[in-house]
mmCIF file of C-alpha atoms in Angstrom:
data_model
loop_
_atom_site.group_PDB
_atom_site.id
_atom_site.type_symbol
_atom_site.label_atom_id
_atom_site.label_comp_id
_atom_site.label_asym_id
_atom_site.label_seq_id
_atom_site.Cartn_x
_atom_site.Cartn_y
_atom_site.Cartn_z
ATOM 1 C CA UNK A 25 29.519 9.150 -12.829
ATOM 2 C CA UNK A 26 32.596 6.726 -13.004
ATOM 3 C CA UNK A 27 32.600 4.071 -10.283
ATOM 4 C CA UNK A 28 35.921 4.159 -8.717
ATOM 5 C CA UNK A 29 37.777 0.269 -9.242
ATOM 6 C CA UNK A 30 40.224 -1.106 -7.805
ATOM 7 C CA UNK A 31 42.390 -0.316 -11.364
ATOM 8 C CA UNK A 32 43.248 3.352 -10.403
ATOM 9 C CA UNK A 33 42.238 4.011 -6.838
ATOM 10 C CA UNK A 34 45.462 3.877 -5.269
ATOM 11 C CA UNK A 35 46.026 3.308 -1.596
ATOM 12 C CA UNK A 36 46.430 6.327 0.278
ATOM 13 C CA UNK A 37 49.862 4.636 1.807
ATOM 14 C CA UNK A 38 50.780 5.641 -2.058
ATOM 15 C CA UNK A 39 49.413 9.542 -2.090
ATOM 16 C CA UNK A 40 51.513 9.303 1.618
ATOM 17 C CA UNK A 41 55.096 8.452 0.043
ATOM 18 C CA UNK A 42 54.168 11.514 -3.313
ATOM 19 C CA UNK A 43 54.371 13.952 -0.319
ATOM 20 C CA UNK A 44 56.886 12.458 1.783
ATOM 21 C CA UNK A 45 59.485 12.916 -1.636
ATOM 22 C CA UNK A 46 58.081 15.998 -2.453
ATOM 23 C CA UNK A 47 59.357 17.133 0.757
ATOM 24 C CA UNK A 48 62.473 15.559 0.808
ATOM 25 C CA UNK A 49 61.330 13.265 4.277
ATOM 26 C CA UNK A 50 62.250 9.948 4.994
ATOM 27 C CA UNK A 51 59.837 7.157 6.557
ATOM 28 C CA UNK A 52 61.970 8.044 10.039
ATOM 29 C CA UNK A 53 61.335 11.836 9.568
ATOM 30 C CA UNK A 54 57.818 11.196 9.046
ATOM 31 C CA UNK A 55 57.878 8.530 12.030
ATOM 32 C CA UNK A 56 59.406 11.354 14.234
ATOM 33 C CA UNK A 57 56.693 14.277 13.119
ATOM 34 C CA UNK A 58 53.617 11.955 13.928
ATOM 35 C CA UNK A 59 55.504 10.850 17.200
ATOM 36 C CA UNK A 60 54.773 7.221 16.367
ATOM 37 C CA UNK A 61 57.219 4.599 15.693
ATOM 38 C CA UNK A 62 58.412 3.625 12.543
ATOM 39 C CA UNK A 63 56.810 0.269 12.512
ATOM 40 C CA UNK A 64 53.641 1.855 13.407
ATOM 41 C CA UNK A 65 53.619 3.661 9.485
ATOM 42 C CA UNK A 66 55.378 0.839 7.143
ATOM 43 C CA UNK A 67 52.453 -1.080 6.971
ATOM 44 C CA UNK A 68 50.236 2.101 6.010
ATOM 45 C CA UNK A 69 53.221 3.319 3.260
ATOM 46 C CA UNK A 70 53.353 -0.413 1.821
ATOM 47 C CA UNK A 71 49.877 -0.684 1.415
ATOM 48 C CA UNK A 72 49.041 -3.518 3.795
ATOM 49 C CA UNK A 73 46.930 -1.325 6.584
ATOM 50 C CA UNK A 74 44.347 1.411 5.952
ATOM 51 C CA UNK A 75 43.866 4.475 7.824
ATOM 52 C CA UNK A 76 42.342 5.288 10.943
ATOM 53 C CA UNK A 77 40.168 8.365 11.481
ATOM 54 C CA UNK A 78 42.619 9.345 14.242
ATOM 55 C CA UNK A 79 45.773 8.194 11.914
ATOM 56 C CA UNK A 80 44.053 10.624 8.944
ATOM 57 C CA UNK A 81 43.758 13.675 10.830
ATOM 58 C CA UNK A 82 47.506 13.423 12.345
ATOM 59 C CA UNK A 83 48.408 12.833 8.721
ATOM 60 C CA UNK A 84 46.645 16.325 8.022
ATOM 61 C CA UNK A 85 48.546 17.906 11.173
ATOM 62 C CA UNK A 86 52.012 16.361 9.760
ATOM 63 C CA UNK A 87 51.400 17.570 5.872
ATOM 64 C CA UNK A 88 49.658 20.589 6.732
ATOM 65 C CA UNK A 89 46.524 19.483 4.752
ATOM 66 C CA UNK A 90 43.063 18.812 5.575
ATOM 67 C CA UNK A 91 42.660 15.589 7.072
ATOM 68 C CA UNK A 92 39.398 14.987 4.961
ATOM 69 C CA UNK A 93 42.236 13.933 1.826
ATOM 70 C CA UNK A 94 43.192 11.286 3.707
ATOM 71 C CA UNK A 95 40.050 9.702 5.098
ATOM 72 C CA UNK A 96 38.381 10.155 1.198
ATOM 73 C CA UNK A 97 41.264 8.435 -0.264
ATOM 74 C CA UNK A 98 40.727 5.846 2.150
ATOM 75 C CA UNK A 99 37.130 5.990 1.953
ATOM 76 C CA UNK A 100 37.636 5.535 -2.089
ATOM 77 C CA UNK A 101 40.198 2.694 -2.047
ATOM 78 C CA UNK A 102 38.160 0.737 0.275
ATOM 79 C CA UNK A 103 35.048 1.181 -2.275
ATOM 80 C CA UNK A 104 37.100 0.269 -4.890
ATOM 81 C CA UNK A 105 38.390 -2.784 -3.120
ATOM 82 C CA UNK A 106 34.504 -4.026 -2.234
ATOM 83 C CA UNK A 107 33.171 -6.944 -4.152
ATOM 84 C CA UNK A 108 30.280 -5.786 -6.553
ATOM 85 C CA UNK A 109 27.216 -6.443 -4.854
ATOM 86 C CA UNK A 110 24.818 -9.191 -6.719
ATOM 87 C CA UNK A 111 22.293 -7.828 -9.700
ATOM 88 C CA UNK A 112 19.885 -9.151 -7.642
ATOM 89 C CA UNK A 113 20.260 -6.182 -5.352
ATOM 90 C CA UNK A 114 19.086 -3.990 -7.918
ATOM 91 C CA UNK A 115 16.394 -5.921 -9.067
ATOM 92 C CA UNK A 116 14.609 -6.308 -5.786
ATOM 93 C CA UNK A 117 14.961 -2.743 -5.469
ATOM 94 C CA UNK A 118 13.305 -2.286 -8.424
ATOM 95 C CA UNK A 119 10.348 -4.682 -7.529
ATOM 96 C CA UNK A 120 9.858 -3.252 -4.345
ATOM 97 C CA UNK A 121 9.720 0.147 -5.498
ATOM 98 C CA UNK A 122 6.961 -0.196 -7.905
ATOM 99 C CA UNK A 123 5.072 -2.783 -5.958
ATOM 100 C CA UNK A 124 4.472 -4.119 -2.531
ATOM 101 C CA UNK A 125 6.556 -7.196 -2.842
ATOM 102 C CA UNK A 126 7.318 -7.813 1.247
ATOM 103 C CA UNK A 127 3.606 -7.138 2.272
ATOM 104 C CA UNK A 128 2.788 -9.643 -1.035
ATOM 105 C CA UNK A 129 5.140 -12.383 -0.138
ATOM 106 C CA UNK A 130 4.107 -11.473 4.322
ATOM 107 C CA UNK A 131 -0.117 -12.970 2.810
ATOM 108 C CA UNK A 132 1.180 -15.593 0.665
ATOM 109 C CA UNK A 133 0.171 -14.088 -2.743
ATOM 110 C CA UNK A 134 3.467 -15.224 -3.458
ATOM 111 C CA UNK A 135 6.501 -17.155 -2.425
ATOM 112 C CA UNK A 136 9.712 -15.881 -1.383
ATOM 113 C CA UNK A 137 12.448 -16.692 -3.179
ATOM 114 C CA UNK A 138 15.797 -15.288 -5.406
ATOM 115 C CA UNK A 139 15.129 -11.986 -6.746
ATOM 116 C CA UNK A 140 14.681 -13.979 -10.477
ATOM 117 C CA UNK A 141 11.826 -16.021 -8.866
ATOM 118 C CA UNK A 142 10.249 -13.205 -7.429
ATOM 119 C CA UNK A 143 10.121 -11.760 -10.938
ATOM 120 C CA UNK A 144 8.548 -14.460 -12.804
ATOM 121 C CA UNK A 145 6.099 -14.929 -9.913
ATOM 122 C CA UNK A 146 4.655 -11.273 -10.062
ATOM 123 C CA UNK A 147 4.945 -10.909 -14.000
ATOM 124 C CA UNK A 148 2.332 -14.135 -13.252
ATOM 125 C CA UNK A 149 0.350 -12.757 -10.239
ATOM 126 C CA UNK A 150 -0.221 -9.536 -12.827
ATOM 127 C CA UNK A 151 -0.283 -11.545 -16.119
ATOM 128 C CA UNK A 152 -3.900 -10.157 -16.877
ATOM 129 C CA UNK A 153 -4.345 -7.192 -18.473
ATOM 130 C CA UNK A 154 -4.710 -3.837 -16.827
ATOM 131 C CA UNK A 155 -8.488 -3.093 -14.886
ATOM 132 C CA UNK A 156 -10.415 -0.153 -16.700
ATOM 133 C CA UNK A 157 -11.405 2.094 -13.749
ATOM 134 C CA UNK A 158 -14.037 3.771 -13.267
ATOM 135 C CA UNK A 159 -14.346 7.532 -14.245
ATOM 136 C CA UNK A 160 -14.077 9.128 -11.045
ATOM 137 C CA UNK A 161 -10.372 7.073 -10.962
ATOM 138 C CA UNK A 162 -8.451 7.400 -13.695
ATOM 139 C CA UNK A 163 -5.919 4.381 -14.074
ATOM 140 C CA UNK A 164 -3.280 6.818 -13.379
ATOM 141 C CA UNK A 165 -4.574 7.706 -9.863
ATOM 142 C CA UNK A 166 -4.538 3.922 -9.512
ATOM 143 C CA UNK A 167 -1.347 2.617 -6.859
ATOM 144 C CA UNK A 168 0.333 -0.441 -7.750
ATOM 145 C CA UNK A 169 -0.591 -1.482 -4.387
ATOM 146 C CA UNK A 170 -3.996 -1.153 -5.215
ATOM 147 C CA UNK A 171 -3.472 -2.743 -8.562
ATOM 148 C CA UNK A 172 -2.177 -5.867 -6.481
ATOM 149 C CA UNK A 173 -5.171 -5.760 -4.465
ATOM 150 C CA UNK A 174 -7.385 -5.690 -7.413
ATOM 151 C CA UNK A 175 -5.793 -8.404 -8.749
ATOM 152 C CA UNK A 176 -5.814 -10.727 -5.962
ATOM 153 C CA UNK A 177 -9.643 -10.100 -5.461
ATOM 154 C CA UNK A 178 -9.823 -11.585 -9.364
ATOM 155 C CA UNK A 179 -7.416 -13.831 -8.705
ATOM 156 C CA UNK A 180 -9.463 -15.371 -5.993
ATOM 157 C CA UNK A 181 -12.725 -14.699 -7.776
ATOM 158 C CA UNK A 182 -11.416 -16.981 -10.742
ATOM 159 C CA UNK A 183 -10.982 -20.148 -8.059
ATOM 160 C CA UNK A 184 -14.192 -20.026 -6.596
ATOM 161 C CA UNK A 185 -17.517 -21.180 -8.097
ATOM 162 C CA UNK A 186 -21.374 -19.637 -7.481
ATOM 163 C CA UNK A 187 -24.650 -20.496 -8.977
ATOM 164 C CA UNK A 188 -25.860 -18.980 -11.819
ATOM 165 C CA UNK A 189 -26.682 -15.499 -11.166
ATOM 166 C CA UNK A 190 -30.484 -13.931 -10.550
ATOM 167 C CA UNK A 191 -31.061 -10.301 -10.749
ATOM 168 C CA UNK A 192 -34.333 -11.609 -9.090
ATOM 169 C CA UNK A 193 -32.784 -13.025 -6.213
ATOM 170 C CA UNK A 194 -30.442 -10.172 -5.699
ATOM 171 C CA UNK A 195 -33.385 -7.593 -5.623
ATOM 172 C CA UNK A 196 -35.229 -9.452 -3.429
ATOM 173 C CA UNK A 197 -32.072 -10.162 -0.452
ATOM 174 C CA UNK A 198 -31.256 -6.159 -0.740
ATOM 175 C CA UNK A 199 -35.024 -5.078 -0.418
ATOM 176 C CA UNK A 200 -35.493 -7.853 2.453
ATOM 177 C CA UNK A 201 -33.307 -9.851 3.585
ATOM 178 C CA UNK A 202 -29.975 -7.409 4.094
ATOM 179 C CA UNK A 203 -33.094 -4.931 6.037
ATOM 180 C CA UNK A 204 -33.507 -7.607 8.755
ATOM 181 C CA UNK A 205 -29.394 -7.633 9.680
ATOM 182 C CA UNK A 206 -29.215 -4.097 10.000
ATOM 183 C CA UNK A 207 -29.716 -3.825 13.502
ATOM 184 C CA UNK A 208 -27.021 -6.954 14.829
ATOM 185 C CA UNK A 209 -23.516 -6.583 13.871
ATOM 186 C CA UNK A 210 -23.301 -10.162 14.475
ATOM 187 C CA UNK A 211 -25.570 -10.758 11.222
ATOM 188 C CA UNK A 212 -23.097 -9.371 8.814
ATOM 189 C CA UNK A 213 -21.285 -13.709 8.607
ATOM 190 C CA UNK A 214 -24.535 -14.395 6.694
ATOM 191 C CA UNK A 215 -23.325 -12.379 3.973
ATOM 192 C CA UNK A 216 -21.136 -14.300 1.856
ATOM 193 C CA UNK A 217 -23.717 -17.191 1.928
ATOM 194 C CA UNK A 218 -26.545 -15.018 0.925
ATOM 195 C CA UNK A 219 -24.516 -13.555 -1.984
ATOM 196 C CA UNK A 220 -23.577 -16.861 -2.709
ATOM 197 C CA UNK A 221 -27.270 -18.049 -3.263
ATOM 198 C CA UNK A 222 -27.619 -15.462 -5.537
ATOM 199 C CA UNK A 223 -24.932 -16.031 -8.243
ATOM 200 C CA UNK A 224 -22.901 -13.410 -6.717
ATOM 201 C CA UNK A 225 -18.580 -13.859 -6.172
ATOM 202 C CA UNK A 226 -18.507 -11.931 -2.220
ATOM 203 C CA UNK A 227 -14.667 -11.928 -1.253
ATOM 204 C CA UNK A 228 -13.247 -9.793 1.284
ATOM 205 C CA UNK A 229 -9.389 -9.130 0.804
ATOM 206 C CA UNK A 230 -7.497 -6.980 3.621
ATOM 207 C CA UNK A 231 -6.214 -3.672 1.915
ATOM 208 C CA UNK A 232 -2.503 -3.479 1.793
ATOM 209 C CA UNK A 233 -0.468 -0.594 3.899
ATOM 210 C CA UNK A 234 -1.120 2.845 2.169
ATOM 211 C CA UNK A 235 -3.252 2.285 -0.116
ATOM 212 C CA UNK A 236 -6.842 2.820 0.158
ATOM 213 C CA UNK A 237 -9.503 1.357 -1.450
ATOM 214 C CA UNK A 238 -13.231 0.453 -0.214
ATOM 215 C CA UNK A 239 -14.470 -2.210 -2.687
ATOM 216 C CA UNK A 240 -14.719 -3.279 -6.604
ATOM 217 C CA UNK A 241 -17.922 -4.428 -8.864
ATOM 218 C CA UNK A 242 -16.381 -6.693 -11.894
ATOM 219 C CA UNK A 243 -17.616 -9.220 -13.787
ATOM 220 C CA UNK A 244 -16.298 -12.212 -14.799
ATOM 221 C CA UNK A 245 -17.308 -14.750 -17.668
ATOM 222 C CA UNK A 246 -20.870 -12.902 -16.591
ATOM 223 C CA UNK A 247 -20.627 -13.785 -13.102
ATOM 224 C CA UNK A 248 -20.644 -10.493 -10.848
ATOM 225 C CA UNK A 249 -18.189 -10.073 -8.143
ATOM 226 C CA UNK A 250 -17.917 -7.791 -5.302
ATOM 227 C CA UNK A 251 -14.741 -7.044 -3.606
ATOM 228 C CA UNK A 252 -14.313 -5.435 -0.709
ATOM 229 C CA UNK A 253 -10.968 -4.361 1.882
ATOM 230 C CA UNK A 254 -13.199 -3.469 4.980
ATOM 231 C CA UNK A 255 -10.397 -0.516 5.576
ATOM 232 C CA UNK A 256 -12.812 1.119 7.940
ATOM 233 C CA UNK A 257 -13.451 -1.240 10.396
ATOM 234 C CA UNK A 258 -17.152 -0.087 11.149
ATOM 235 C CA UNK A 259 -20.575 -1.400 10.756
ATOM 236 C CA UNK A 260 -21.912 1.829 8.993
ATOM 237 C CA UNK A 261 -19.180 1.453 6.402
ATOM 238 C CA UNK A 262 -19.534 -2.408 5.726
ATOM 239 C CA UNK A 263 -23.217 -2.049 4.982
ATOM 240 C CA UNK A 264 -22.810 1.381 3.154
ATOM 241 C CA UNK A 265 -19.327 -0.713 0.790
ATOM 242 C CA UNK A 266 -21.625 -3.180 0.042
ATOM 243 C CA UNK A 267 -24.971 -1.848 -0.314
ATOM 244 C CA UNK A 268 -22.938 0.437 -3.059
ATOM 245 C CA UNK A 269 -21.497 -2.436 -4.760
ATOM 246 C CA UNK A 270 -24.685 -4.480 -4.914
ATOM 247 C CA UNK A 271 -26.131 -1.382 -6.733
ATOM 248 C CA UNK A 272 -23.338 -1.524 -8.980
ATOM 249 C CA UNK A 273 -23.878 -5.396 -10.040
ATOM 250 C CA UNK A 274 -28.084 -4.558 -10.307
ATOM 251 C CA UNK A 275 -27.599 -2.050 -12.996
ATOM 252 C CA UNK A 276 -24.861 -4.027 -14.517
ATOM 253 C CA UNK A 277 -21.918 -1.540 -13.725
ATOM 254 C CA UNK A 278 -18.797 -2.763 -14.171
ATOM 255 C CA UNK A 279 -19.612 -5.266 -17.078
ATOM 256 C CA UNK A 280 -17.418 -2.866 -19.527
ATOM 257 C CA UNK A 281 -15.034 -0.950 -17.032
ATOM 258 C CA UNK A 282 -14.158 -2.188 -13.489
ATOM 259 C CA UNK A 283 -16.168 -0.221 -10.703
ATOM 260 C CA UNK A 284 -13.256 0.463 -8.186
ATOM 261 C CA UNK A 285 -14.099 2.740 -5.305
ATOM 262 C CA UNK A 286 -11.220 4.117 -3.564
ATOM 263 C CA UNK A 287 -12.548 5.966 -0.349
ATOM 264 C CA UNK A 288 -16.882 5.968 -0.503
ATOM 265 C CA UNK A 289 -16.467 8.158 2.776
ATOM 266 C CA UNK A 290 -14.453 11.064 1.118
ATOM 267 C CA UNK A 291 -16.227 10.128 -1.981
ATOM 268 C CA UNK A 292 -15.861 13.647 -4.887
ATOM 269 C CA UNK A 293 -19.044 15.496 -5.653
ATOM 270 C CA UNK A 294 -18.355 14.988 -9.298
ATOM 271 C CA UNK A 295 -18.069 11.429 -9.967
ATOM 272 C CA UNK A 296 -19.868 9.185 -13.011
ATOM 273 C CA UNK A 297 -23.310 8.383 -13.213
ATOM 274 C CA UNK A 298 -22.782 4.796 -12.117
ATOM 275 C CA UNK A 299 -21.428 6.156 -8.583
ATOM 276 C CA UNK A 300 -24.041 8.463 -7.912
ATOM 277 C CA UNK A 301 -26.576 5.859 -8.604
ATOM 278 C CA UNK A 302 -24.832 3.415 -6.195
ATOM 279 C CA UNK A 303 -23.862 6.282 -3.741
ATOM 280 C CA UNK A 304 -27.434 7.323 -3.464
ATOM 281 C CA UNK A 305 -28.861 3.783 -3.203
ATOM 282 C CA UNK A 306 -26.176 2.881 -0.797
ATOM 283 C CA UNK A 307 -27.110 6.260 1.812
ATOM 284 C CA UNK A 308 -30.465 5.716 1.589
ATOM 285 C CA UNK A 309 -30.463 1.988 2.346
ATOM 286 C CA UNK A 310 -28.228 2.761 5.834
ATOM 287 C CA UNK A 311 -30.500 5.795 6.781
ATOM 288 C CA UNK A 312 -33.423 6.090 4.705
ATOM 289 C CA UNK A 313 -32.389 10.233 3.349
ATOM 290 C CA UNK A 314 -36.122 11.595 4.197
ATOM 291 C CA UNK A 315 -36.413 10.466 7.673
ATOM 292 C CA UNK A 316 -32.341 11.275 8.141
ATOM 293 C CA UNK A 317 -33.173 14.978 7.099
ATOM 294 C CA UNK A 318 -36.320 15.482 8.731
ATOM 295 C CA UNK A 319 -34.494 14.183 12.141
ATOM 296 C CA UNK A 320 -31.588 16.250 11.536
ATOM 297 C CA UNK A 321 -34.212 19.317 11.375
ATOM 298 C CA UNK A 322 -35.406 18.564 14.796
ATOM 299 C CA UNK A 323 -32.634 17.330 16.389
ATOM 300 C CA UNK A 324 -30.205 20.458 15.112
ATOM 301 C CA UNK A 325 -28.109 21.889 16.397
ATOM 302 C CA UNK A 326 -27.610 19.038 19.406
ATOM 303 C CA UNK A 327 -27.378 15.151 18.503
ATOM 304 C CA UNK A 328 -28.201 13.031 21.574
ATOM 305 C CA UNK A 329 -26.877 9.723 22.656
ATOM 306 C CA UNK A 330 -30.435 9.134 23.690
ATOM 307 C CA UNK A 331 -32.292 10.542 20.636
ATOM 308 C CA UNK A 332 -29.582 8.415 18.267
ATOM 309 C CA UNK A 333 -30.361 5.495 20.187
ATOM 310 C CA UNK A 334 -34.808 5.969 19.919
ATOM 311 C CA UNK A 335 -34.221 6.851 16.299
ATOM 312 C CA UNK A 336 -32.364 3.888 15.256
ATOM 313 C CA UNK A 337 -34.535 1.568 16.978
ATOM 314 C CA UNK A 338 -37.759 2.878 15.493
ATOM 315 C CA UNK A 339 -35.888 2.479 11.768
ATOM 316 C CA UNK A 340 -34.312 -0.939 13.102
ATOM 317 C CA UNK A 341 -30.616 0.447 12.387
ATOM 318 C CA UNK A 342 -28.212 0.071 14.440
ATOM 319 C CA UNK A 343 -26.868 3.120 15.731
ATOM 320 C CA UNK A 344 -23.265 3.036 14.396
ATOM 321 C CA UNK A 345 -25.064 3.191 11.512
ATOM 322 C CA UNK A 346 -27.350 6.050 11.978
ATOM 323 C CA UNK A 347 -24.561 8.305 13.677
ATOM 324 C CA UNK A 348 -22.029 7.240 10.252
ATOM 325 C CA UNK A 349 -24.616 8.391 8.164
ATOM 326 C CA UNK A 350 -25.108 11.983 10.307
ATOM 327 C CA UNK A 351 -21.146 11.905 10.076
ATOM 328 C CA UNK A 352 -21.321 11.690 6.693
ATOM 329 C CA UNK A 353 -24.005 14.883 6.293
#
């Protein structure tokens, strides 16, 4: 499509005088048809004023033709006359429409600045190359929000140090120590420090706007890390994210391909062997699956506030995390 310039768009004063000769009319006949004064059109027919809405459709009345010709050919000369807006117009647009640049710039992953600056600083933020997903996720059912998540998780995980990782440790915190905090919401600040002790990277980055995403299991330079978004702001998910992830960094997962879980609560039955492992192990550590189904048996087809409440004492849960784990069922 040709963009209309200011080198043939004429003004409409000139499309004005090709019908006022064509009909043989003066500038005082046309004065006296439109009931206006003669003054009141010489700026229009020289070019100097543009038309009004009100001015176009008496124009239509006085030639007989739809008003619309005059308000377009206004419309077009005053597009033509615009100044060309900056290329940096079309470059943010372009940034912004394949990734999250405001909500970027709103946390400080980068700075704002000219639309050339911006550039440079996300073709840096993203200078590592592309996370292998895991198989349930297919790097094409990856969001470049969620890429820019991912990447700030590693980005972080690079400036951070941990001591040397133990597989020993790690077993023994998930068999015992994460147990004991399952009952106080309160608890769940000792985490960082506990994964810390271990060898493990723990950082918790705040999912950006429409784009979900639970938590990641990467390693890097053979130093696990778990990320995770808390999008669901509930106890029963922050224990069942992470439980899942430690699972993921005890077999190893993630050492070859990224483990990136999207939504663990609206998790697909068919999903890789490395996600049922740390789906399973994950359930069963927030409501241990025998004692869940055998309750569910007696309890069925009515779940009481009071039985939910006896239950999760006697397994020392607390009870958001019993009833997410029913939820889930």
């Amino acid at each position: 499509m040709a963009t209309p310039n200011a080198t043939w768009v004429k003004h409409p004063g000139y499309y004005i005088k090709e019908e006022m000769e064509e009909r043989d009319w003066s500038q005082r006949d046309l004065a006296f048809i439109l009931g206006v004064s003669e003054q009141a059109i010489n700026p229009i027919l020289n070019g100097k004023r543009g038309i009004s809405p009100e001015m176009a459709k008496a124009l239509g009345e006085g030639f007989d033709v739809p008003a619309e010709f005059f308000a377009k050919s206004q419309q077009a000369y005053d597009l033509a006359q615009a100044r060309t807006p900056d290329a940096s117009v079309a470059l943010r647009r372009v940034m912004q429409s394949t990734y999250p640049v405001r909500e970027m710039i709103k946390r400080g992953w980068i700075e704002q600045s000219d639309a050339t600056m911006l550039q440079i600083q996300l073709k840096r933020f993203f200078e590592e190359s592309n996370f292998a997903h895991a198989a349930k996720k297919t790097p094409g059912d990856i969001s470049p929000a969620q890429q820019a998540w991912l990447y700030r998780v590693r980005q972080i995980a690079k400036s951070i140090s941990v001591p040397n990782y133990s597989e020993k440790a790690l077993r023994d915190v998930v068999s015992k120590e994460f147990p004991s905090l399952l009952y106080a919401p309160d608890e769940v600040r000792q985490i960082p420090r506990i994964l810390t002790n271990c060898g493990v990277k723990f950082i918790l980055v705040e999912k950006l706007p429409n784009a979900k995403i639970d938590g990641v299991c990467f390693w890097l330079d053979n130093v696990p890390v778990i990320g995770m978004s808390l999008q669901h702001d509930r106890i029963d998910n922050f224990w069942l994210v992470l439980r899942h992830e430690c699972e993921h960094v005890l077999n190893q997962h993630g050492k070859e391909q990224d483990m990136v879980d999207i939504d663990l609560e609206s998790a697909a039955i068919s999903m890789s062997e490395e996600e049922r492992i740390a789906n399973d192990a994950a359930s069963d550590f927030c409501a241990p699956s025998q004692r869940l189904d055998e309750w569910l048996k007696r309890k069925h087809p009515y779940y009481y506030e009071r039985d939910v409440m006896a239950f999760s004492r006697t397994v020392q849960r607390h009870p958001g995390m019993w009833v997410g784990q029913i939820r889930r069922k």
